[in-house]
Each structure stands twice: as C-alpha cells, then as structure tokens.
C-alpha cells in the first residue's frame, strides 16, 4: 500500500521538546529549575532543531505532584518565576521560531485551589458541585475505586459526611465535568493563555474527565473502566475545541490513560473536531508482566513491535499520534530498552531512529538527546516522587516486599529516573544549579552532559539533529504507509514506510549481539542508499536481502522508486 502526499499542518512535520522545568536549568541557585533557566538554553534547543517546547505545569501549586496539582490556573508558581518571565520566554522562543505548548490539568485541581477550599466542609458553597461528592456506603467509602497512586480513590469530608473523588493523590480532587460551570471555567483558563500567545496545550489525563454517574463497585478491577474514555468525553472535547482550540488555532495533544485505538481515532480525527494528536502508553507497558508496573522484568520485544504496528496502521489516515519513549513519568529509555553501559551511545541512537522514522509527531524529553541514563539512586531518601514513596510504603511496610528488591524496582520504574536534573556540563551538579539540587544529579554527569555532546560530532545530540532534519526533507516519513517487515524476528525491528515515489526502510537491532536481518524477497534493495546509521558506515553487504547488523545497530535506507524502474 502506498500513500499520496498531502498538505500537512506544521505539527505533523515538527519535533517537540519536552521540558520538566523543575529539573531543566536553575538560574537563581535555589536548587530548582526556573523559566529564566529555560530562556538561557533556547539557543541550545535551536541548535538541536526542535520546532516547539512542551512545558510541564508551571502554575501556582503546592507541588504535591510536581505541579500537576494546580491551585491557581492564572498564576505562575513563584518557584519558576513570574508572569513577566513567562511572557519573555514566549517572546524569546517565538523570535527563534520555537512554539510554546503548555501543560494543563483539568481532570482535577489541587485541594488548595480556592474552589475546593470553598467547597470542602460546606454543602452550600457555590463551588461544591465543581467536585465529585458521594455519600458513604455502609459507613465506608462509596466504592472500591483505587487511586492511581495507591489506596482508595476517595477521601472523607467529616464536616459534611461525604467523600470526594481523587483518582490521583488525595490532594488532587477530581473536577465534576457534568457541571456546565466547570466546563466554562476550563474554556476561560485556556483562552487566557491562548490570548498571551501560547501556541498549544497538552491536556493531562484528558480521557478521564467523564465518569459513569452511578459510581458502581468494580467487581473485576480498580474502577478505571468506569471513568476511562467515559460516556461524555467526546462531547466535552468537541465543545472545548469549538469554543477555544479552533478559535485560537492551537495545537492540542491529549494524554490518554489506558485508552483504545478506536477512541484515539476519534480523539485525534483528522477533521480536527477534538484534538490534534494523542499520547498513548501501551508500548511502554511491555516490561509490565501481567500489567504489573512495580516489578523487574525484561521487555517483550515481539509485543513491542505488535503494539507499534497496531497503532501505526490504525491511526494512518484516521488520526495522529505522538511518538515518544520518555517523559517525566517514564524511566530513561536507554536504561530501559537499551544498554546504558557498554552500548549507551549506540543503543540511544538506535532507539531514537526507530521511533523518529514512524508516522506521528516525535517528542524528545530533556536529556534524551544526550543519552542520559537512570540516576541509580541507592536509598529511599533520595526519592521525591509521591508515587514512588507511596508504593515503597505499601509494598515494603504492608506487603512485605524486601527493601533491596523494592529499591531495585524503583531504580528501574520510578518517575524520579527521568526527573533527575539535566546534565549541562562537568561542573558540580552537572551545571544544573549553583545551589543544592532538589533531586540528586546522576553521578555520571562528568561523562554525559550537553557540553561534551556539542563538542563531539558523533554524539547522540547530533544524531537527533539529523533525525529532525530527515523528517523535514522526506515526506515519506510523515505521510507514507507503514508495514512491519519482520514481526516475528526476535532481534531485529524492520519496517517499511512507502509513498508513491519513495520507500524508506528502518532496520534496528535491539540487542547487544550481532543480528542477521533478512528482508522480504520482493523488496528490491539494489537502488537503496543509506540515509543514516549509528555506526561508522561500512559497505552494506546484501546477500539474498540479508543484512548483518552489529549490536544495537540501526540503518535507515531510502529507495527512489523511479530508479528501480529505469
């Protein structure tokens, strides 16, 4: 199957860079990153070649969940700076041709938000119905729904003898989207930032905003099936899209928790009625045995390929996906699926190429372009993440998991693995701060840092730079059809992207041993040229369409069909 090339929106050929501000760059020696620190690194990002920055939340917040607990949607957290700093960031980024995408959390607010402060303890508050309240059942919680962070999803308000719902931390109270006033508040918030010149929004856990209203017990799970992709979610998104997203021409990306392809086809439908694109996480659960995150297990490579194939073919011509390996909630990909010791550089490049040659919009998480690794914390006191400390308490103190075993699990799965500060140079704390960092910097910063990457033409940084440029040069990458060429191969991932005029073949060895990659016989490789590889190139030996790949080697081949038929 081939694909005719179409006119595309800017974000379909773009590469977006995610910044977790608290860990990016500290300009004031306070130990936490800030907006002025981001401004100071815009030229670095311009050199990388990215088109837009996604900022995780910088709003006023008690920071129980690192900013995903917003207490004032209209104010900047003083920890990061002030509104003037943010407006300067917008101006400086736009001057460099870089767009700004803000992260917004509208499934829940902080319990410190004035709406909740008014609602808690007062059934007559005008904001009471902004949240979800239920009476006790037999003197206990309303149902057995579980928080994503462990424990019950309900917290008690003794003054009114009711429980409020919190799908995340108890300090993150879920908003009641059934209330039209809540939806109007959300539109006003988004309009406020769009008026300032913000180019788009990443919508946190946006597919959880519609809950089934009977709040039934879940007899075969943790309750998620009653609020994931809920009954009115598409209605709500279409309403907001028409009212604000389309009015301001915003790019929108929805974070989708435990979703389905069918829903994502509708969320990101090319008619633009809901969202521009979607994040889904199925490919990052291939090292969750039986769906269990808090365990150590090798990843299922065949399943990884199956998931990518399912989403690549399923969204083609139907919707649009965000491509990503890392974010502030996921461990470092080179430590997770690659080899962060002997083949760190090779495997980091291989993983990058494998992702960036797919259809969708790639996201680079800060430090990914350097091949940053998990920090390797050795004590529970080094962790700051609420999910990690909660799970340690539950698994060690309640379930009896040995301390050493849990520490090994956290070293692989904790969200703090990606939140360890950015490594800029070989100065103390990796040049992140001149103060004491809020979270320990990985000890390998003298070897792995931005300055050394910029000084090395063979670094992971420049490989990412080349991948970004390839997407702009070759429309087959952003528009071609997708076909997994070796779905059952246990070492190699090979896929074909195809348009009317070109074929692009990606071949990647996912393991630390040599692999022989035998491509289908009907592929004519005689006219293939190698666009990019992560090893010093040697003449490509092709015999009966078999190509030998070194440990973690990747090759991107391009075939101009006109040359085949000459």
C-alpha positions in Angstrom: 0.0 0.0 0.0 1.3 3.5 -0.9 0.2 6.9 0.2 -0.4 10.0 -1.8 1.4 13.0 -0.3 -0.9 15.7 1.2 -0.5 19.3 2.6 0.2 19.0 6.3 -0.2 21.1 9.4 3.1 22.4 11.0 2.9 20.0 13.9 2.8 16.9 11.6 6.4 17.5 10.4 7.5 19.0 13.7 9.6 17.6 16.5 8.6 18.8 20.0 10.9 19.0 23.0 9.5 18.4 26.5 10.9 20.4 29.4 10.3 19.5 33.0 11.1 23.0 34.3 12.0 21.9 37.9 14.8 19.8 36.6 15.9 21.7 33.5 18.1 24.7 34.4 18.3 26.8 37.6 19.2 30.5 37.0 19.0 31.6 40.6 20.9 29.0 42.7 17.7 27.9 44.5 18.2 24.3 43.6 15.2 24.1 41.3 14.9 24.9 37.6 13.1 28.1 36.5 11.8 30.0 33.5 14.8 32.2 33.2 16.9 29.0 33.1 14.8 27.8 30.1 15.3 31.1 28.3 19.1 30.7 28.8 19.0 27.4 26.9 16.8 28.4 23.9 19.9 28.7 21.6 20.8 25.2 22.6 17.4 24.0 21.6 17.5 26.0 18.4 20.8 24.2 17.5 19.1 20.8 18.1 16.4 21.9 15.6 13.2 21.4 17.5 10.0 23.2 16.5 8.2 23.6 19.8 8.6 23.2 23.5 6.1 21.5 25.8 6.4 22.8 29.3 5.1 20.6 32.2 2.9 22.7 34.6 4.3 26.0 35.8 1.1 27.2 37.5 0.7 28.0 41.2 0.8 24.7 43.0 1.7 23.2 46.4 3.8 20.8 44.3 2.4 17.6 45.9 2.6 16.0 42.5 5.2 18.3 41.0 2.8 20.8 39.5 0.0 18.5 38.4 -1.9 19.8 41.4 -2.8 23.3 40.3 -4.1 25.8 42.9 -4.4 28.8 40.6 -4.7 28.4 36.8 -4.0 32.1 36.2 -0.7 32.5 38.2 2.9 31.3 37.7 4.4 29.3 40.5 7.0 31.7 42.2 9.4 28.7 42.3 9.6 29.1 38.5 9.4 32.9 38.2 6.7 35.4 37.5 4.3 36.2 34.6 6.8 38.7 33.1 9.4 35.8 32.9 6.9 33.7 31.1 6.0 36.4 28.7 9.7 36.9 28.0 10.0 33.2 27.4 7.2 33.3 24.8 8.8 36.3 23.0 12.3 34.8 23.0 11.1 31.4 21.8 8.9 32.9 19.1 11.9 35.1 18.0 13.8 31.8 17.4 10.9 30.2 15.5 10.1 27.9 18.5 6.5 27.5 19.6 5.4 27.0 23.2 2.9 24.3 24.4 1.6 24.5 27.9 0.6 21.5 30.0 -2.8 21.9 31.5 -4.5 19.7 34.1 -8.3 19.9 34.0 -9.3 16.5 35.3 -8.6 17.7 38.8 -7.3 20.6 40.9 -5.2 20.9 44.0 -7.2 20.8 47.2 -5.5 24.1 47.9 -7.5 25.7 45.0 -9.9 28.3 46.1 -12.8 26.4 44.5 -12.0 23.3 46.7 -11.3 25.4 49.8 -14.8 26.9 49.5 -16.4 23.5 48.7 -14.8 21.5 51.5 -16.9 21.4 54.6 -19.8 23.4 53.1 -22.6 21.7 51.1 -24.0 25.2 50.3 -20.8 26.5 48.7 -21.3 27.7 45.1 -18.2 25.6 44.3 -19.4 22.4 46.0 -20.7 21.0 42.7 -17.3 21.7 41.0 -16.1 18.5 42.5 -17.5 14.9 42.8 -19.1 14.0 46.2 -20.7 10.8 47.3 -22.3 9.6 50.5 -20.7 6.8 52.5 -21.9 3.2 51.8 -22.4 1.2 55.0 -20.2 3.7 56.8 -17.4 3.1 54.3 -16.0 4.6 51.1 -18.6 4.9 48.2 -17.0 2.2 46.1 -13.8 0.2 45.6 -12.2 2.5 43.0 -8.4 2.8 43.5 -6.2 5.8 43.2 -3.5 5.7 40.5 -1.1 6.4 43.4 -2.3 3.5 45.5 -5.1 3.2 48.1 -8.7 4.3 47.8 -9.7 7.0 45.3 -12.0 8.6 48.0 -11.2 11.0 50.8 -13.6 12.0 53.6 -15.0 15.4 54.5 -16.2 14.9 58.1 -18.0 18.2 58.3 -20.4 17.2 55.6 -20.2 13.4 56.0 -19.3 12.9 52.3 -16.4 11.7 50.3 -14.7 13.4 47.4 -13.1 11.6 44.5 -9.4 11.8 43.8 -8.1 9.4 41.0 -4.6 10.6 41.9 -3.3 11.9 45.2 -5.8 12.9 47.9 -4.6 16.5 47.4 -5.8 16.3 43.7 -9.6 16.4 43.8 -11.4 15.4 40.6 -13.5 18.1 38.9 -17.1 17.4 38.1 -17.4 17.9 34.3 -21.1 17.2 34.5 -21.4 20.7 35.8 -21.6 23.2 32.9 -19.9 25.9 35.1 -16.8 23.7 35.3 -16.6 23.5 31.5 -16.9 27.2 31.2 -14.1 27.7 33.7 -11.9 25.5 31.7 -12.6 27.4 28.5 -11.8 30.7 30.3 -8.5 29.3 31.5 -7.4 28.1 28.1 -8.5 31.3 26.5 -6.4 33.3 29.0 -3.2 31.6 28.0 -4.0 31.5 24.3 -4.5 35.3 24.3 -1.0 35.6 25.7 0.3 33.8 22.6 0.6 30.2 23.8 0.6 28.0 20.7 -0.9 24.9 22.1 -1.9 22.7 25.0 -1.0 19.3 26.3 -4.1 18.0 28.2 -3.2 15.8 31.2 -5.2 12.5 31.6 -7.9 14.2 29.5 -9.8 10.9 28.7 -10.7 10.5 32.4 -12.9 13.7 32.7 -16.2 11.9 32.1 -17.2 9.4 34.9 -20.1 7.0 34.9 -22.6 8.6 37.3 -23.7 5.5 39.2 -20.3 5.2 40.8 -20.7 1.4 40.9 -18.3 -1.0 42.6 -15.9 -2.6 40.1 -16.2 -6.3 40.6 -13.3 -7.1 38.3 -10.8 -4.3 38.6 -9.8 -1.0 40.1 -12.6 1.1 38.7 -10.8 2.5 35.7 -13.3 1.0 33.2 -16.0 3.3 34.7 -14.1 6.6 34.1 -11.7 5.9 31.2 -13.0 7.1 27.8 -16.2 7.9 29.7 -19.7 8.4 28.3 -19.5 12.1 27.6 -15.7 12.6 26.9 -16.0 13.2 23.2 -18.9 15.6 23.7 -16.8 17.6 26.2 -13.8 17.7 24.0 -15.7 18.8 20.9 -17.3 21.6 22.9 -14.0 22.9 24.2 -12.3 22.5 20.8 -15.0 24.5 19.0 -15.1 27.2 21.7 -11.3 27.8 22.2 -8.9 25.5 20.4 -10.2 26.2 16.9 -10.7 29.9 17.7 -7.0 30.4 18.5 -5.6 27.8 16.1 -4.0 25.8 19.0 -2.2 22.5 18.6 -3.6 20.1 21.2 -2.2 16.8 22.4 -4.2 14.6 24.8 -2.6 12.3 27.3 -4.7 9.2 27.1 -4.7 6.8 30.1 -5.5 3.1 29.4 -7.3 4.0 26.2 -8.1 2.2 23.0 -7.2 2.8 19.3 -10.8 3.3 18.4 -11.2 6.1 20.9 -7.9 7.7 19.8 -9.1 7.6 16.2 -11.9 9.8 17.3 -9.9 12.0 19.7 -7.4 12.8 17.0 -9.6 12.6 14.0 -8.2 14.5 11.0 -11.4 16.6 10.9 -10.0 18.4 13.9 -13.2 18.3 15.9 -11.5 17.2 19.1 -7.6 17.1 19.4 -4.6 17.4 17.1 -2.9 14.2 18.4 -2.8 11.7 21.3 -0.4 10.2 23.7 -0.9 6.6 24.5 1.2 4.4 26.7 0.7 0.8 25.5 4.2 0.5 24.1 5.6 1.4 27.5 4.0 -1.4 29.3 5.9 -4.2 27.6 8.0 -4.6 30.7 5.0 -4.8 33.0 4.4 -8.6 33.4 0.7 -9.2 33.7 0.2 -5.5 33.7 2.2 -5.0 36.9 4.4 -1.9 36.8 6.1 -2.5 40.2 8.2 -5.4 39.2 11.5 -6.0 37.4 11.2 -7.9 34.1 12.8 -7.9 30.6 10.7 -6.2 28.0 8.7 -8.3 25.5 10.2 -7.3 22.1 7.7 -9.1 19.9 4.8 -7.4 21.8 6.5 -4.0 21.4 6.5 -4.4 17.6 2.9 -5.6 17.6 1.8 -2.6 19.6 3.6 -0.2 17.3 2.2 -1.9 14.2 -1.3 -1.7 15.7 -1.1 2.0 16.3 0.8 2.9 13.2 -1.6 1.2 10.9 -4.7 2.0 12.9 -4.1 5.8 13.0 -2.9 6.1 9.4 -5.4 8.2 7.5 -7.6 8.2 10.6 -5.9 10.3 13.3 -2.5 11.4 14.6 -0.2 10.0 17.3 2.5 11.5 19.5 5.7 9.4 19.2 7.7 9.2 22.4 10.0 6.9 24.5 10.4 9.2 27.5 8.6 11.8 29.6 8.6 13.0 33.2 6.7 9.8 34.2 8.8 7.2 32.5 12.3 6.0 33.1 15.1 6.8 30.7 14.7 4.7 27.6 18.4 3.9 27.2 18.3 2.3 30.6 15.0 0.6 30.0 15.3 -0.9 26.5 18.9 -0.2 25.6 22.3 -0.8 27.2 23.3 2.2 29.4 26.8 0.9 29.9 28.8 -0.7 27.0 26.5 0.4 24.2 24.9 3.5 25.6 25.6 5.7 22.6 24.7 3.1 20.0 21.5 2.0 21.7 20.4 5.6 22.4 20.8 6.4 18.7 19.1 3.1 17.6 16.0 3.8 19.8 15.8 7.3 18.5 15.9 6.3 14.9 13.4 3.5 15.4 10.8 6.0 16.8 11.5 9.0 14.6 11.0 7.2 11.3 7.4 6.4 12.2 4.3 8.4 11.4 3.3 10.9 14.1 4.9 13.8 15.9 8.1 12.9 17.9 8.7 14.2 21.4 12.2 14.4 22.9 12.3 14.5 26.6 15.1 16.7 28.1 18.3 14.8 28.2 17.1 12.1 25.9 19.1 13.8 23.1 22.2 13.3 25.3 21.5 9.6 26.0 21.0 10.4 29.7 20.5 7.3 31.9 18.5 6.5 35.1 20.4 8.0 38.0 20.8 4.8 40.0 19.7 6.1 43.4 20.6 3.7 46.3 18.5 5.0 49.2 14.8 5.6 49.6 15.6 9.1 51.0 16.9 10.1 47.5 13.4 9.8 46.0 11.0 12.7 46.0 8.2 11.3 43.8 4.9 10.8 45.6 4.0 7.7 43.6 7.4 6.1 44.4 7.3 6.8 48.1 3.7 5.7 48.4 4.5 2.4 46.6 7.5 1.8 48.8 5.3 2.2 51.9 2.7 -0.1 50.5 4.9 -2.8 49.2 7.6 -2.9 51.9 5.7 -2.0 55.0 2.3 -3.5 54.1 3.0 -6.3 51.6 6.4 -7.4 53.0 8.5 -7.0 49.8 12.2 -6.9 50.9 13.8 -3.5 50.9 16.5 -4.4 48.5 14.1 -5.8 46.0 11.9 -2.7 46.1 15.0 -0.5 45.7 15.9 -2.4 42.5 12.3 -1.9 41.2 12.4 1.8 41.9 15.8 2.1 40.2 14.0 0.8 37.1 10.5 2.1 37.3 10.4 5.3 39.5 9.3 8.6 37.9 12.3 10.2 39.5 14.5 8.4 37.0 13.5 11.0 34.4 13.2 13.9 36.9 16.9 13.8 37.9 18.3 17.2 36.8 19.5 17.9 33.3 23.3 17.4 32.9 24.7 20.5 31.2 28.5 20.3 31.8 31.1 18.7 34.1 30.8 21.4 36.8 29.3 20.4 40.2 25.7 19.1 39.9 26.2 18.9 36.1 25.9 22.7 35.8 22.2 22.4 36.7 22.4 24.7 39.7 24.9 26.6 41.8 22.9 25.6 44.9 21.8 22.3 46.3 19.7 20.4 43.7 16.1 19.4 44.7 16.9 15.9 43.4 20.3 14.3 43.1 22.0 14.6 39.7 23.1 11.3 38.2 26.7 10.6 39.2 27.7 10.1 35.5 27.3 13.8 34.6 31.1 14.3 34.1 30.9 12.0 31.1 27.3 12.5 29.9 26.5 16.2 29.5 25.4 18.8 26.9 28.8 20.4 26.6 30.6 17.2 25.8 27.9 16.3 23.4 28.2 19.6 21.5 31.9 19.0 21.3 31.6 15.5 19.8 30.3 15.3 16.2 29.4 11.6 16.7 27.3 12.3 19.9 23.7 11.3 20.4 22.8 15.0 20.2 23.9 15.4 16.6 22.2 12.1 15.7 18.9 13.6 17.0 19.6 16.7 15.0 19.9 14.6 11.8 16.7 12.7 12.5 14.8 16.0 13.0 16.1 17.3 9.6 15.3 14.0 7.8 11.6 14.4 8.8 11.5 17.7 7.1 13.4 16.5 4.0 11.5 13.3 3.2 7.6 13.5 3.3 7.5 9.6 3.1 8.4 9.7 6.9 5.5 11.8 7.9 3.0 10.6 5.3 3.9 7.2 4.0 2.2 3.9 4.8 3.6 1.6 7.4 4.4 -2.1 7.2 6.2 -4.2 9.8 8.6 -6.4 7.7 9.8 -8.8 10.3 7.1 -9.1 13.0 8.3 -12.4 14.5 12.1 -11.7 14.4 13.4 -12.0 17.9 16.3 -9.5 17.5 15.5 -7.1 14.6 12.9 -4.5 14.1 12.4 -3.7 10.4 9.6 -1.6 8.9 8.8 -0.1 5.5 7.4 3.4 5.0 6.1 3.9 1.5 4.7 6.7 -0.7 4.1 6.7 -4.5 7.7 7.9 -5.2 9.8 6.5 -2.3 10.4 3.6 0.1 12.1 4.1 3.4 13.3 1.1 5.4 14.3 1.2 9.0 16.3 -1.7 10.4 17.2 -1.8 14.1 19.0 -4.5 16.2 17.5 -4.2 19.7 20.2 -6.4 21.4 23.8 -6.5 22.3 24.7 -9.3 19.8 25.1 -9.3 16.1 21.9 -10.0 14.2 21.1 -11.0 10.7 18.2 -9.1 9.2 16.6 -10.9 6.2 14.1 -8.6 4.5 11.3 -9.9 2.2 12.4 -11.1 -1.2 10.0 -8.7 -3.0 11.9 -5.7 -1.7 14.4 -4.5 -4.3 17.4 -3.1 -2.4 19.7 -2.6 -5.4 18.9 1.1 -5.5 18.9 1.6 -1.7 21.1 4.3 -0.2 21.8 4.6 3.5 20.4 7.9 4.9 21.7 7.4 8.4 23.3 4.8 10.6 24.7 4.8 14.2 28.0 3.1 13.4 30.9 4.2 11.2 29.5 3.1 7.9 30.9 0.1 6.2 29.9 -1.0 2.7 26.5 -2.6 3.0 26.7 -6.3 2.3 23.4 -7.5 0.9 23.1 -11.2 0.0 19.6 -12.6 -0.7 18.2 -9.5 1.1 20.1 -10.4 4.3 21.9 -7.6 6.1 24.1 -8.1 9.1 23.6 -5.6 12.0 26.1 -5.0 14.8 24.9 -4.7 18.4 22.2 -2.0 18.6 22.9 -1.0 15.0 20.3 0.9 13.1 20.2 1.7 9.4 17.8 4.0 7.5 17.6 3.1 3.8 15.9 5.2 1.1 14.8 3.9 -2.3 13.6 6.2 -5.0 11.2 4.1 -7.0 12.0 5.9 -10.2 15.5 4.5 -10.1 14.1 1.0 -9.7 12.1 1.2 -12.9 14.8 2.8 -15.1 
